[in-house]
């Protein structure tokens, strides 16, 4: 139907053009026909006149007039001759035949005969006038005036016109018909070509499939190929924009996670174990206050627990924690919605000192982060580490409402706990997630209790790391120090007959909800507030860093890069400012205190060197900030700088990306952070290379808004899709499949056993 419509639209102009051409051509054709006839009549007249002249010259002079009249009357017997007159050289009519009009004088006839179209309209019809000398050699010769009937040429002209109209109509219809057929065929070709392109057939796919040689079979016709490439580009851009706007079709969110728990895990109980608690109750001047700790682990796991409910077991470290729990050491959190239960474990000072400060933070933390700080391993710390792991494992068993709960063990504080829980609850599904990197076997070999740690971890059903690289390091470490069966194809390690799935699950953040975003200040307001609060220059280029005050985060290297920027690109002096949030952490450890002192000294030095009364290039904010203050900083900044020397993932960069719904701001990201593998659109740098980091700062500060938008839009797409619900969802889905297989195996074994018992009976 559409094609007919299109053809009508095409044909109507064609027909109009042909009609206009015909209307223009017909008078022309008329004139041409008449001219032909006129020329024909002139030639004919000349011949008749010549014959008559010869006859006139033979007539004797005294018999002249009568003979002449007879001669001329005979001449007009020719039906086409209307009349003849003989005129003298002085235009006196000598004689004329009957049909010659009396009103026509010789002078008039001669004047008309000299015209291009010698035509005269008479009452009896139109005549053609010819004027010929009787004796052409004689200058004053008499003249013959011949009147030819023009009705015949007129009739012929009308006939010609009729034929012409018929001819043009037939021709027009034939052209239109052929055009319609050709148009129909090419339209069909175009439509099927375009459909093939839109279906993904055509040029690009065969090229990809055959590595450059088109199969030709389902490729687009050659005339459509350039168009195909262009259409594909436009479609891809549209798709990209749609994807950026709306994200994946079935995004991971709390609802989907809950659905997974209801279906695949049949509402089984989820127990989380971590050292750090998600909510700390602290005694303040205005009574008990609740605080959220600065911890990547808490940032990631808390939204998952909100979605799953269940129980979170953690060390109660707040000064008012004991006052806020019930008789079973439990408190419902978050304070406003009370979605899940927090079960607190109390540690003595010795336990905390040995297990947490000592073995975990002085031993395992530097062991796993290759950041050039020596790990310290003390026998006494190890004893406490074992004892505390056992206490937490006992708490898990006590909190379990069935013999097969899902236990999510968090981080390096609990390497021994999985095997301890497995011993008491063999059917439990234990998912251990290691939030920090895993080093190579040589580095890990430094630890005197390397075998015990590995054995403890292999009590897990699933063991997760942020990256495949960490999984590979772990598998190689097991291969080096334990007798275990490693199946690379299935990513499993079987130790003493019990398999553990070793898999990478990149952690992330919860993508901000619309309600949350409504509470954010506009980027311009945030910038205004930060400039006012920190007294920054009006035209400041603001770089922001947010970290726990930890030596692995590369804060020293960041300061060196800022110092070098001000040296190398002096135009930034007076404008470039690094606002560094450094949340207090592990202050009890000397290594940390020394490191923090050093950062303060270097900051002072840089500020003295390049600062003035009104300008300080580094603003070190070594205090805990609330979530809203961090958001304000992220939204005010021109760039966010992450220079970790080694980092499992790093969530700060993902928080910065999520905060920038204006698609502005540049992320500078260390290649030694796990996040660098997911976020290549950041400016990825080696923080040990001061010059490279300096140049990245300079480039970020100069980056045009359009480039920032392109990069940020792409980064946002990744973080939005690969969010923390996906992280938890993938682990729990793997656990669900594992449990299903276990149940089937147990059923099969039970039936086989019952069968053999019946046989024996
Ligand atoms: C470990 C791994 C992995 C910082 N200062 C404040 C504050 N923070 C928040 C940040 C962020 C979190 O702390 C830090 O997260 P990171 O991922 O950077 O680092 P770690 O704490 O070392 O976490 C790390 C993570 O576990 C998750 O697996 O990514 O590689 O080392 O959320 O915003 N939060 C508040 N005030 C502060 O002053 N409220």
Coordinates of N, CA and C and ligand atoms in Angstrom, one line a residue, residues 292 294-297 299 365 435-436 466 507 546-548 553 581 583 623-625 627 630 634 647-652 655, ligand 1:
X292 N 28.2 5.6 60.6 CA 28.5 4.6 59.6 C 30.0 4.7 59.4
X294 N 33.9 4.4 57.9 CA 34.5 4.5 56.6 C 35.1 3.2 56.2
X295 N 34.4 2.4 55.5 CA 34.9 1.1 55.1 C 34.2 0.7 53.8
X296 N 35.1 0.2 52.9 CA 34.6 -0.2 51.6 C 33.7 -1.4 51.7
X297 N 34.1 -2.3 52.7 CA 33.3 -3.5 52.9 C 31.9 -3.2 53.3
X299 N 30.3 -0.4 53.0 CA 29.6 0.3 51.8 C 29.0 -0.7 50.9
X365 N 47.4 -7.7 56.2 CA 47.1 -6.5 55.3 C 48.4 -6.2 54.5
X435 N 38.2 -9.2 50.4 CA 38.1 -7.9 49.8 C 39.4 -7.2 49.4
X436 N 40.5 -7.8 49.8 CA 41.8 -7.2 49.4 C 42.5 -8.1 48.4
X466 N 38.0 -10.1 43.9 CA 37.6 -9.0 43.0 C 37.9 -9.3 41.5
X507 N 33.3 -6.3 43.1 CA 32.4 -5.6 44.0 C 32.0 -4.2 43.5
X546 N 39.4 10.8 48.4 CA 38.7 10.4 49.6 C 39.2 9.0 50.0
X547 N 39.8 8.9 51.1 CA 40.4 7.6 51.5 C 40.4 7.4 53.0
X548 N 40.5 6.1 53.4 CA 40.9 5.9 54.8 C 42.4 6.3 54.8
X553 N 46.9 3.6 50.0 CA 46.0 4.4 49.1 C 46.8 5.4 48.2
X581 N 40.3 14.1 51.7 CA 39.7 13.6 52.9 C 40.5 12.3 53.3
X583 N 40.1 9.7 56.2 CA 39.4 9.3 57.4 C 40.3 8.5 58.3
X623 N 39.8 13.9 59.0 CA 38.7 13.6 59.9 C 37.6 12.8 59.2
X624 N 36.8 12.2 60.0 CA 35.7 11.4 59.4 C 34.6 12.4 58.9
X625 N 34.1 12.2 57.7 CA 33.1 13.0 57.1 C 31.8 12.2 57.0
X627 N 28.2 11.1 55.0 CA 28.0 10.7 53.7 C 27.6 12.0 52.8
X630 N 30.6 14.0 51.8 CA 31.4 13.3 50.7 C 30.7 13.6 49.3
X634 N 32.2 15.3 46.0 CA 32.3 14.6 44.7 C 31.6 15.5 43.6
X647 N 45.1 -2.1 45.5 CA 43.7 -2.0 46.1 C 42.9 -3.2 45.5
X648 N 42.2 -3.9 46.3 CA 41.4 -5.0 45.8 C 40.5 -4.5 44.7
X649 N 39.6 -3.5 45.0 CA 38.8 -2.9 44.0 C 38.9 -1.4 44.0
X650 N 38.5 -0.7 45.1 CA 38.4 0.7 45.3 C 37.0 1.2 45.0
X651 N 36.3 1.6 46.0 CA 34.9 2.0 45.8 C 34.7 3.5 45.6
X652 N 35.8 4.3 46.0 CA 35.6 5.7 46.0 C 35.4 6.2 44.5
X655 N 31.9 5.6 43.6 CA 31.0 6.6 44.2 C 31.1 7.9 43.5
Ligands
LIG1 C1 38.4 -2.7 51.1 C2 39.4 -2.9 50.0 C3 37.6 -2.7 48.3 C4 36.2 7.1 53.3 N1 36.3 8.1 54.1 C5 35.1 8.3 54.6 C6 34.2 7.4 54.1 N2 34.9 6.6 53.3 C7 34.3 5.5 52.5 C8 34.3 5.7 51.1 C9 34.3 4.3 50.5 C10 35.0 3.5 51.6 O1 35.1 4.3 52.7 C11 36.4 3.2 51.1 O2 36.3 2.2 50.2 P1 37.5 1.6 49.5 O3 37.0 0.6 48.5 O4 38.3 2.7 48.8 O5 38.6 1.0 50.5 P2 38.7 0.0 51.8 O6 38.0 0.6 53.0 O7 40.1 -0.2 51.9 O8 38.0 -1.3 51.4 C12 39.0 -2.2 48.8 C13 36.7 -2.6 49.5 O9 37.2 -3.3 50.6 C14 35.4 -3.3 49.1 O10 35.6 -4.7 48.8 O11 37.2 -1.9 47.3 O12 39.9 -2.5 47.7 O13 40.7 -2.3 50.4 O14 32.9 3.9 50.5 O15 33.2 6.5 50.7 N3 32.9 7.3 54.4 C15 32.5 8.2 55.3 N4 33.2 9.1 55.9 C16 34.5 9.2 55.5 O16 35.2 10.1 56.0 N5 31.2 8.1 55.6

